[in-house]
Amino acid sequence: MPELPEVETILRTLKPKVLGRTIERVEVLLNKVIREPDAEQFVKDTSGRALIGVERRGKYLLFKLTGSLVMVVHLRMTGRLLYVAPDLPRDQYTHVVFYLDNGKELRFHDMRRFGTIDLIPAGRLKTFHSLNKLGPDALDPSLTRDVFKKRLKGRTGQIKKILLDQTFITGIGNIYANEILWKARIHPERSAASLTPRDLGRLYHAMREVLMTAIDHRGTTIRDYVDGEGKPGSFQELLAVHGRENQPCPLCGNSIVRVKNGGRSAYFCPSCQK
């Protein structure tokens, strides 16, 4: 699933290409991708409108259109947004095509078909059900170390599950939760209530460092992810623990362990992470 660094990279590759462009027409090839309004109305409401802004909230992309409309895109597991030439062959996983006024196409592609697109009035952004419960973005400048500590205060669950909770902080998924906790030297099953002020400081700085480094490397490509130009990321080459069961820890050389944690795989070093 594209997490914060991947969605940010998609934003950075698409924004200079689509900003100011007009959507001349839209073709919906899989109706269920469009949640609101229905697909027919979506085509009518987006055709002829210009793209005047592109933003990210956690794992969501927001495309602002003229007429005070916002297109909310969630890529889910395998979704892609690709800026391509019209002669590039399509496959069966291309579900929505936006035809732009410069002759290019913006294609929504999704092998697993879990991704979604909503079109809503800009005035509904604060109350829109997919966005209104999100916590602060993990890289929001207003999320200082002190704010981070205050948000964790009183929470007693396992720290990895809390990092994955999008109402606590938005943008972190399984890959980066594993990497952040290794960087902070914290066991994924440790109770948040047991973390010392020093632990919390390390966790906060590990979160920022891992996510920003991943953005610098254009995200992590393990299977499906590519950016808006169809290029893979390279952060997978720097992964310390995720996907590295039984391989040596980069810090101590002992074997990385994998356990099931909340239905997901937690990778960690039992020697370094306490």
PDB file of C-alpha atoms in Angstrom:
ATOM      1  CA  MET A   1       0.000   0.000   0.000  1.00  0.00           C
ATOM      2  CA  PRO A   2       1.332   3.458  -0.839  1.00  0.00           C
ATOM      3  CA  GLU A   3       2.158   5.171   2.453  1.00  0.00           C
ATOM      4  CA  LEU A   4       3.072   8.792   3.160  1.00  0.00           C
ATOM      5  CA  PRO A   5       6.422   8.811   1.268  1.00  0.00           C
ATOM      6  CA  GLU A   6       4.914   7.153  -1.807  1.00  0.00           C
ATOM      7  CA  VAL A   7       1.871   9.433  -1.925  1.00  0.00           C
ATOM      8  CA  GLU A   8       4.095  12.484  -1.405  1.00  0.00           C
ATOM      9  CA  THR A   9       6.317  11.334  -4.282  1.00  0.00           C
ATOM     10  CA  ILE A  10       3.289  10.855  -6.531  1.00  0.00           C
ATOM     11  CA  LEU A  11       2.163  14.374  -5.616  1.00  0.00           C
ATOM     12  CA  ARG A  12       5.581  15.839  -6.409  1.00  0.00           C
ATOM     13  CA  THR A  13       5.763  14.109  -9.784  1.00  0.00           C
ATOM     14  CA  LEU A  14       2.205  14.952 -10.833  1.00  0.00           C
ATOM     15  CA  LYS A  15       1.772  18.492  -9.507  1.00  0.00           C
ATOM     16  CA  PRO A  16       4.023  20.324 -11.996  1.00  0.00           C
ATOM     17  CA  LYS A  17       2.493  18.360 -14.868  1.00  0.00           C
ATOM     18  CA  VAL A  18      -1.219  18.697 -14.128  1.00  0.00           C
ATOM     19  CA  LEU A  19      -1.466  22.035 -12.314  1.00  0.00           C
ATOM     20  CA  GLY A  20      -3.287  24.511 -14.535  1.00  0.00           C
ATOM     21  CA  ARG A  21      -4.377  21.846 -16.999  1.00  0.00           C
ATOM     22  CA  THR A  22      -8.023  21.486 -17.980  1.00  0.00           C
ATOM     23  CA  ILE A  23      -9.778  18.126 -17.920  1.00  0.00           C
ATOM     24  CA  GLU A  24     -11.385  18.020 -21.352  1.00  0.00           C
ATOM     25  CA  ARG A  25     -13.266  14.791 -20.739  1.00  0.00           C
ATOM     26  CA  VAL A  26     -13.295  11.758 -18.458  1.00  0.00           C
ATOM     27  CA  GLU A  27     -13.801   8.074 -19.137  1.00  0.00           C
ATOM     28  CA  VAL A  28     -14.803   5.767 -16.283  1.00  0.00           C
ATOM     29  CA  LEU A  29     -14.122   2.120 -17.080  1.00  0.00           C
ATOM     30  CA  LEU A  30     -14.942   0.696 -13.634  1.00  0.00           C
ATOM     31  CA  ASN A  31     -17.865   2.423 -11.956  1.00  0.00           C
ATOM     32  CA  LYS A  32     -17.171   1.188  -8.418  1.00  0.00           C
ATOM     33  CA  VAL A  33     -13.989   3.275  -8.241  1.00  0.00           C
ATOM     34  CA  ILE A  34     -16.187   6.389  -8.136  1.00  0.00           C
ATOM     35  CA  ARG A  35     -17.919   6.495  -4.763  1.00  0.00           C
ATOM     36  CA  GLU A  36     -19.467   9.962  -4.810  1.00  0.00           C
ATOM     37  CA  PRO A  37     -21.339  11.022  -6.909  1.00  0.00           C
ATOM     38  CA  ASP A  38     -22.238   8.170  -9.291  1.00  0.00           C
ATOM     39  CA  ALA A  39     -19.926   7.619 -12.250  1.00  0.00           C
ATOM     40  CA  GLU A  40     -22.165   9.358 -14.786  1.00  0.00           C
ATOM     41  CA  GLN A  41     -22.458  12.502 -12.680  1.00  0.00           C
ATOM     42  CA  PHE A  42     -18.738  12.386 -11.898  1.00  0.00           C
ATOM     43  CA  VAL A  43     -17.928  12.553 -15.618  1.00  0.00           C
ATOM     44  CA  LYS A  44     -20.249  15.527 -16.083  1.00  0.00           C
ATOM     45  CA  ASP A  45     -18.962  17.392 -13.040  1.00  0.00           C
ATOM     46  CA  THR A  46     -15.237  16.997 -13.786  1.00  0.00           C
ATOM     47  CA  SER A  47     -15.235  17.519 -17.551  1.00  0.00           C
ATOM     48  CA  GLY A  48     -14.221  21.039 -18.561  1.00  0.00           C
ATOM     49  CA  ARG A  49     -12.778  21.959 -15.169  1.00  0.00           C
ATOM     50  CA  ALA A  50      -9.203  23.084 -14.543  1.00  0.00           C
ATOM     51  CA  LEU A  51      -6.897  21.561 -11.935  1.00  0.00           C
ATOM     52  CA  ILE A  52      -5.924  24.457  -9.677  1.00  0.00           C
ATOM     53  CA  GLY A  53      -4.342  22.679  -6.704  1.00  0.00           C
ATOM     54  CA  VAL A  54      -2.905  19.352  -5.580  1.00  0.00           C
ATOM     55  CA  GLU A  55      -2.375  18.500  -1.910  1.00  0.00           C
ATOM     56  CA  ARG A  56      -1.806  15.476   0.301  1.00  0.00           C
ATOM     57  CA  ARG A  57      -3.405  14.518   3.597  1.00  0.00           C
ATOM     58  CA  GLY A  58      -1.813  11.400   4.977  1.00  0.00           C
ATOM     59  CA  LYS A  59      -2.333   8.774   2.297  1.00  0.00           C
ATOM     60  CA  TYR A  60      -4.981  10.807   0.431  1.00  0.00           C
ATOM     61  CA  LEU A  61      -4.438  13.026  -2.615  1.00  0.00           C
ATOM     62  CA  LEU A  62      -6.686  16.069  -3.039  1.00  0.00           C
ATOM     63  CA  PHE A  63      -7.101  17.550  -6.522  1.00  0.00           C
ATOM     64  CA  LYS A  64      -8.753  20.969  -6.383  1.00  0.00           C
ATOM     65  CA  LEU A  65     -10.869  21.901  -9.398  1.00  0.00           C
ATOM     66  CA  THR A  66     -12.446  25.127 -10.572  1.00  0.00           C
ATOM     67  CA  GLY A  67     -15.992  25.508  -9.347  1.00  0.00           C
ATOM     68  CA  SER A  68     -14.963  24.798  -5.726  1.00  0.00           C
ATOM     69  CA  LEU A  69     -14.808  21.028  -6.169  1.00  0.00           C
ATOM     70  CA  VAL A  70     -12.220  18.640  -4.736  1.00  0.00           C
ATOM     71  CA  MET A  71     -11.387  15.179  -6.031  1.00  0.00           C
ATOM     72  CA  VAL A  72     -10.315  12.942  -3.132  1.00  0.00           C
ATOM     73  CA  VAL A  73      -8.199   9.970  -4.229  1.00  0.00           C
ATOM     74  CA  HIS A  74      -7.161   7.026  -2.057  1.00  0.00           C
ATOM     75  CA  LEU A  75      -4.881   4.498  -3.753  1.00  0.00           C
ATOM     76  CA  ARG A  76      -5.460   1.762  -1.145  1.00  0.00           C
ATOM     77  CA  MET A  77      -3.367  -1.361  -1.846  1.00  0.00           C
ATOM     78  CA  THR A  78      -2.240  -1.176  -5.476  1.00  0.00           C
ATOM     79  CA  GLY A  79      -3.608   2.067  -6.904  1.00  0.00           C
ATOM     80  CA  ARG A  80      -1.550   4.217  -9.250  1.00  0.00           C
ATOM     81  CA  LEU A  81      -1.993   7.652 -10.808  1.00  0.00           C
ATOM     82  CA  LEU A  82      -0.028   7.874 -14.038  1.00  0.00           C
ATOM     83  CA  TYR A  83       0.621  10.875 -16.271  1.00  0.00           C
ATOM     84  CA  VAL A  84       1.134   9.328 -19.700  1.00  0.00           C
ATOM     85  CA  ALA A  85       1.065   9.904 -23.440  1.00  0.00           C
ATOM     86  CA  PRO A  86      -2.180   8.798 -25.112  1.00  0.00           C
ATOM     87  CA  ASP A  87      -0.420   6.185 -27.241  1.00  0.00           C
ATOM     88  CA  LEU A  88       0.738   4.209 -24.189  1.00  0.00           C
ATOM     89  CA  PRO A  89      -1.242   0.933 -24.297  1.00  0.00           C
ATOM     90  CA  ARG A  90      -3.825   0.444 -21.558  1.00  0.00           C
ATOM     91  CA  ASP A  91      -4.378  -2.777 -19.693  1.00  0.00           C
ATOM     92  CA  GLN A  92      -7.406  -4.194 -17.891  1.00  0.00           C
ATOM     93  CA  TYR A  93      -6.455  -2.403 -14.675  1.00  0.00           C
ATOM     94  CA  THR A  94      -6.887   1.117 -16.075  1.00  0.00           C
ATOM     95  CA  HIS A  95     -10.191   2.204 -14.520  1.00  0.00           C
ATOM     96  CA  VAL A  96     -10.449   5.983 -15.021  1.00  0.00           C
ATOM     97  CA  VAL A  97      -8.878   8.197 -17.694  1.00  0.00           C
ATOM     98  CA  PHE A  98      -8.724  11.997 -17.471  1.00  0.00           C
ATOM     99  CA  TYR A  99      -8.024  13.525 -20.891  1.00  0.00           C
ATOM    100  CA  LEU A 100      -6.072  16.760 -20.417  1.00  0.00           C
ATOM    101  CA  ASP A 101      -5.963  19.794 -22.678  1.00  0.00           C
ATOM    102  CA  ASN A 102      -2.284  19.265 -23.564  1.00  0.00           C
ATOM    103  CA  GLY A 103      -2.989  15.890 -25.121  1.00  0.00           C
ATOM    104  CA  LYS A 104      -1.734  13.894 -22.128  1.00  0.00           C
ATOM    105  CA  GLU A 105      -3.752  11.529 -19.970  1.00  0.00           C
ATOM    106  CA  LEU A 106      -3.971  11.060 -16.213  1.00  0.00           C
ATOM    107  CA  ARG A 107      -4.880   7.428 -15.595  1.00  0.00           C
ATOM    108  CA  PHE A 108      -6.132   5.776 -12.426  1.00  0.00           C
ATOM    109  CA  HIS A 109      -4.814   2.213 -12.467  1.00  0.00           C
ATOM    110  CA  ASP A 110      -5.510  -0.383  -9.780  1.00  0.00           C
ATOM    111  CA  MET A 111      -4.844  -4.114  -9.958  1.00  0.00           C
ATOM    112  CA  ARG A 112      -6.662  -4.993  -6.709  1.00  0.00           C
ATOM    113  CA  ARG A 113      -9.539  -2.565  -7.383  1.00  0.00           C
ATOM    114  CA  PHE A 114      -9.729  -1.246  -3.826  1.00  0.00           C
ATOM    115  CA  GLY A 115      -8.798   2.369  -4.660  1.00  0.00           C
ATOM    116  CA  THR A 116     -11.458   5.072  -4.560  1.00  0.00           C
ATOM    117  CA  ILE A 117     -12.238   8.516  -5.961  1.00  0.00           C
ATOM    118  CA  ASP A 118     -14.765  10.953  -4.484  1.00  0.00           C
ATOM    119  CA  LEU A 119     -15.785  14.354  -5.853  1.00  0.00           C
ATOM    120  CA  ILE A 120     -17.077  16.706  -3.193  1.00  0.00           C
ATOM    121  CA  PRO A 121     -17.667  20.444  -2.714  1.00  0.00           C
ATOM    122  CA  ALA A 122     -14.632  22.151  -1.181  1.00  0.00           C
ATOM    123  CA  GLY A 123     -16.784  23.245   1.741  1.00  0.00           C
ATOM    124  CA  ARG A 124     -17.256  19.618   2.784  1.00  0.00           C
ATOM    125  CA  LEU A 125     -13.561  18.821   3.204  1.00  0.00           C
ATOM    126  CA  LYS A 126     -13.578  19.344   6.970  1.00  0.00           C
ATOM    127  CA  THR A 127     -16.587  17.078   7.483  1.00  0.00           C
ATOM    128  CA  PHE A 128     -15.964  14.498   4.741  1.00  0.00           C
ATOM    129  CA  HIS A 129     -16.108  11.060   6.360  1.00  0.00           C
ATOM    130  CA  SER A 130     -12.776   9.830   4.952  1.00  0.00           C
ATOM    131  CA  LEU A 131     -10.844  12.870   6.178  1.00  0.00           C
ATOM    132  CA  ASN A 132     -12.504  14.297   9.270  1.00  0.00           C
ATOM    133  CA  LYS A 133     -11.194  11.637  11.655  1.00  0.00           C
ATOM    134  CA  LEU A 134      -7.583  11.725  10.483  1.00  0.00           C
ATOM    135  CA  GLY A 135      -4.930  12.714  12.978  1.00  0.00           C
ATOM    136  CA  PRO A 136      -2.227  15.230  12.081  1.00  0.00           C
ATOM    137  CA  ASP A 137       0.052  14.350   9.191  1.00  0.00           C
ATOM    138  CA  ALA A 138       3.215  12.622  10.378  1.00  0.00           C
ATOM    139  CA  LEU A 139       5.332  15.329   8.715  1.00  0.00           C
ATOM    140  CA  ASP A 140       3.154  18.321   9.552  1.00  0.00           C
ATOM    141  CA  PRO A 141       5.436  21.047  11.004  1.00  0.00           C
ATOM    142  CA  SER A 142       2.828  21.665  13.704  1.00  0.00           C
ATOM    143  CA  LEU A 143       3.361  18.113  14.963  1.00  0.00           C
ATOM    144  CA  THR A 144       6.250  19.022  17.235  1.00  0.00           C
ATOM    145  CA  ARG A 145       7.887  16.614  19.647  1.00  0.00           C
ATOM    146  CA  ASP A 146       5.835  18.050  22.509  1.00  0.00           C
ATOM    147  CA  VAL A 147       2.573  17.688  20.581  1.00  0.00           C
ATOM    148  CA  PHE A 148       3.541  14.128  19.658  1.00  0.00           C
ATOM    149  CA  LYS A 149       4.150  13.276  23.316  1.00  0.00           C
ATOM    150  CA  LYS A 150       0.838  14.838  24.373  1.00  0.00           C
ATOM    151  CA  ARG A 151      -1.063  12.820  21.764  1.00  0.00           C
ATOM    152  CA  LEU A 152       0.485   9.612  23.116  1.00  0.00           C
ATOM    153  CA  LYS A 153      -0.276  10.482  26.733  1.00  0.00           C
ATOM    154  CA  GLY A 154      -2.858   8.153  28.219  1.00  0.00           C
ATOM    155  CA  ARG A 155      -2.619   5.564  25.445  1.00  0.00           C
ATOM    156  CA  THR A 156      -1.925   2.060  26.709  1.00  0.00           C
ATOM    157  CA  GLY A 157      -1.938  -0.085  23.567  1.00  0.00           C
ATOM    158  CA  GLN A 158       1.028  -1.545  21.723  1.00  0.00           C
ATOM    159  CA  ILE A 159       3.101   1.201  20.166  1.00  0.00           C
ATOM    160  CA  LYS A 160       3.117  -0.250  16.659  1.00  0.00           C
ATOM    161  CA  LYS A 161      -0.673  -0.491  16.561  1.00  0.00           C
ATOM    162  CA  ILE A 162      -0.868   3.135  17.688  1.00  0.00           C
ATOM    163  CA  LEU A 163       1.509   4.279  14.935  1.00  0.00           C
ATOM    164  CA  LEU A 164      -0.739   2.536  12.399  1.00  0.00           C
ATOM    165  CA  ASP A 165      -3.870   4.213  13.788  1.00  0.00           C
ATOM    166  CA  GLN A 166      -4.672   6.957  11.286  1.00  0.00           C
ATOM    167  CA  THR A 167      -6.683   8.860  13.905  1.00  0.00           C
ATOM    168  CA  PHE A 168      -3.506   9.205  15.991  1.00  0.00           C
ATOM    169  CA  ILE A 169      -1.178  10.255  13.190  1.00  0.00           C
ATOM    170  CA  THR A 170      -1.918   9.849   9.513  1.00  0.00           C
ATOM    171  CA  GLY A 171       0.409   8.559   6.827  1.00  0.00           C
ATOM    172  CA  ILE A 172       2.286   5.699   8.491  1.00  0.00           C
ATOM    173  CA  GLY A 173       1.692   2.138   7.265  1.00  0.00           C
ATOM    174  CA  ASN A 174       3.252  -1.209   8.066  1.00  0.00           C
ATOM    175  CA  ILE A 175       6.554  -0.761   6.221  1.00  0.00           C
ATOM    176  CA  TYR A 176       7.435   2.528   7.869  1.00  0.00           C
ATOM    177  CA  ALA A 177       6.119   1.563  11.305  1.00  0.00           C
ATOM    178  CA  ASN A 178       8.574  -1.348  11.283  1.00  0.00           C
ATOM    179  CA  GLU A 179      11.443   0.860  10.148  1.00  0.00           C
ATOM    180  CA  ILE A 180      10.641   3.687  12.568  1.00  0.00           C
ATOM    181  CA  LEU A 181      10.529   1.370  15.566  1.00  0.00           C
ATOM    182  CA  TRP A 182      13.837  -0.226  14.602  1.00  0.00           C
ATOM    183  CA  LYS A 183      15.408   3.214  14.236  1.00  0.00           C
ATOM    184  CA  ALA A 184      14.050   4.187  17.665  1.00  0.00           C
ATOM    185  CA  ARG A 185      15.175   0.846  19.204  1.00  0.00           C
ATOM    186  CA  ILE A 186      11.648   0.152  20.480  1.00  0.00           C
ATOM    187  CA  HIS A 187       9.954  -3.266  20.405  1.00  0.00           C
ATOM    188  CA  PRO A 188       6.730  -3.182  18.328  1.00  0.00           C
ATOM    189  CA  GLU A 189       4.699  -4.939  21.040  1.00  0.00           C
ATOM    190  CA  ARG A 190       5.780  -2.613  23.819  1.00  0.00           C
ATOM    191  CA  SER A 191       3.031  -0.690  25.594  1.00  0.00           C
ATOM    192  CA  ALA A 192       2.933   3.001  24.777  1.00  0.00           C
ATOM    193  CA  ALA A 193       2.406   3.684  28.476  1.00  0.00           C
ATOM    194  CA  SER A 194       5.828   2.183  29.256  1.00  0.00           C
ATOM    195  CA  LEU A 195       7.766   4.557  26.998  1.00  0.00           C
ATOM    196  CA  THR A 196      10.082   6.952  28.810  1.00  0.00           C
ATOM    197  CA  PRO A 197      10.555  10.590  27.757  1.00  0.00           C
ATOM    198  CA  ARG A 198      13.821   9.512  26.145  1.00  0.00           C
ATOM    199  CA  ASP A 199      12.035   6.723  24.241  1.00  0.00           C
ATOM    200  CA  LEU A 200       9.420   9.189  23.015  1.00  0.00           C
ATOM    201  CA  GLY A 201      12.067  11.607  21.824  1.00  0.00           C
ATOM    202  CA  ARG A 202      13.842   8.852  19.901  1.00  0.00           C
ATOM    203  CA  LEU A 203      10.557   7.673  18.418  1.00  0.00           C
ATOM    204  CA  TYR A 204       9.592  11.148  17.236  1.00  0.00           C
ATOM    205  CA  HIS A 205      12.945  11.812  15.588  1.00  0.00           C
ATOM    206  CA  ALA A 206      13.018   8.321  14.048  1.00  0.00           C
ATOM    207  CA  MET A 207       9.590   8.936  12.537  1.00  0.00           C
ATOM    208  CA  ARG A 208      10.674  12.177  10.890  1.00  0.00           C
ATOM    209  CA  GLU A 209      14.023  10.824   9.731  1.00  0.00           C
ATOM    210  CA  VAL A 210      12.698   7.590   8.226  1.00  0.00           C
ATOM    211  CA  LEU A 211       9.817   9.265   6.393  1.00  0.00           C
ATOM    212  CA  MET A 212      11.924  12.122   5.019  1.00  0.00           C
ATOM    213  CA  THR A 213      14.676   9.752   3.906  1.00  0.00           C
ATOM    214  CA  ALA A 214      12.081   7.586   2.162  1.00  0.00           C
ATOM    215  CA  ILE A 215      10.758  10.642   0.327  1.00  0.00           C
ATOM    216  CA  ASP A 216      14.309  11.510  -0.738  1.00  0.00           C
ATOM    217  CA  HIS A 217      14.482   8.007  -2.266  1.00  0.00           C
ATOM    218  CA  ARG A 218      11.078   8.391  -3.961  1.00  0.00           C
ATOM    219  CA  GLY A 219       9.374   5.786  -1.789  1.00  0.00           C
ATOM    220  CA  THR A 220       9.564   2.023  -1.412  1.00  0.00           C
ATOM    221  CA  THR A 221       8.844  -0.318  -4.315  1.00  0.00           C
ATOM    222  CA  ILE A 222       8.397  -3.904  -3.158  1.00  0.00           C
ATOM    223  CA  ARG A 223       5.745  -4.999  -5.666  1.00  0.00           C
ATOM    224  CA  ASP A 224       3.374  -2.491  -7.231  1.00  0.00           C
ATOM    225  CA  TYR A 225       4.291   1.075  -6.350  1.00  0.00           C
ATOM    226  CA  VAL A 226       5.489   3.536  -8.990  1.00  0.00           C
ATOM    227  CA  ASP A 227       5.338   7.328  -8.973  1.00  0.00           C
ATOM    228  CA  GLY A 228       3.262   9.535 -11.267  1.00  0.00           C
ATOM    229  CA  GLU A 229       5.741   8.988 -14.094  1.00  0.00           C
ATOM    230  CA  GLY A 230       5.755   5.215 -13.707  1.00  0.00           C
ATOM    231  CA  LYS A 231       9.160   5.108 -12.000  1.00  0.00           C
ATOM    232  CA  PRO A 232       9.857   2.900  -8.952  1.00  0.00           C
ATOM    233  CA  GLY A 233      11.259   4.131  -5.659  1.00  0.00           C
ATOM    234  CA  SER A 234      14.540   2.978  -4.149  1.00  0.00           C
ATOM    235  CA  PHE A 235      14.054   3.098  -0.365  1.00  0.00           C
ATOM    236  CA  GLN A 236      13.608  -0.696  -0.389  1.00  0.00           C
ATOM    237  CA  GLU A 237      17.385  -0.858  -0.765  1.00  0.00           C
ATOM    238  CA  LEU A 238      17.733   0.817   2.656  1.00  0.00           C
ATOM    239  CA  LEU A 239      15.183  -1.226   4.619  1.00  0.00           C
ATOM    240  CA  ALA A 240      16.710  -2.336   7.910  1.00  0.00           C
ATOM    241  CA  VAL A 241      14.073  -4.834   9.077  1.00  0.00           C
ATOM    242  CA  HIS A 242      10.925  -4.874   6.943  1.00  0.00           C
ATOM    243  CA  GLY A 243      10.806  -8.004   4.789  1.00  0.00           C
ATOM    244  CA  ARG A 244      14.173  -9.185   6.153  1.00  0.00           C
ATOM    245  CA  GLU A 245      13.186 -12.131   8.356  1.00  0.00           C
ATOM    246  CA  ASN A 246      16.210 -14.246   9.374  1.00  0.00           C
ATOM    247  CA  GLN A 247      18.614 -11.746   7.814  1.00  0.00           C
ATOM    248  CA  PRO A 248      21.201  -9.930   9.967  1.00  0.00           C
ATOM    249  CA  CYS A 249      20.300  -6.722  11.772  1.00  0.00           C
ATOM    250  CA  PRO A 250      22.354  -3.881  10.244  1.00  0.00           C
ATOM    251  CA  LEU A 251      23.276  -2.727  13.749  1.00  0.00           C
ATOM    252  CA  CYS A 252      24.123  -5.855  15.752  1.00  0.00           C
ATOM    253  CA  GLY A 253      24.200  -8.691  13.224  1.00  0.00           C
ATOM    254  CA  ASN A 254      21.606 -10.841  14.999  1.00  0.00           C
ATOM    255  CA  SER A 255      18.684 -12.256  13.010  1.00  0.00           C
ATOM    256  CA  ILE A 256      15.598 -10.194  12.242  1.00  0.00           C
ATOM    257  CA  VAL A 257      12.383 -11.770  13.574  1.00  0.00           C
ATOM    258  CA  ARG A 258       8.884 -11.637  12.093  1.00  0.00           C
ATOM    259  CA  VAL A 259       5.722 -11.997  14.194  1.00  0.00           C
ATOM    260  CA  LYS A 260       2.057 -11.350  13.487  1.00  0.00           C
ATOM    261  CA  ASN A 261       0.940  -8.128  15.132  1.00  0.00           C
ATOM    262  CA  GLY A 262      -2.624  -6.960  14.692  1.00  0.00           C
ATOM    263  CA  GLY A 263      -3.008  -9.028  11.524  1.00  0.00           C
ATOM    264  CA  ARG A 264       0.170  -7.599   9.994  1.00  0.00           C
ATOM    265  CA  SER A 265       3.781  -8.697   9.980  1.00  0.00           C
ATOM    266  CA  ALA A 266       6.013  -6.952  12.488  1.00  0.00           C
ATOM    267  CA  TYR A 267       9.718  -7.191  11.681  1.00  0.00           C
ATOM    268  CA  PHE A 268      12.201  -6.299  14.406  1.00  0.00           C
ATOM    269  CA  CYS A 269      15.535  -7.093  16.015  1.00  0.00           C
ATOM    270  CA  PRO A 270      14.947  -8.670  19.455  1.00  0.00           C
ATOM    271  CA  SER A 271      18.460  -7.692  20.513  1.00  0.00           C
ATOM    272  CA  CYS A 272      18.268  -4.001  19.612  1.00  0.00           C
ATOM    273  CA  GLN A 273      14.583  -3.297  20.212  1.00  0.00           C
ATOM    274  CA  LYS A 274      13.365  -3.406  23.789  1.00  0.00           C
TER     275      LYS A 274
END
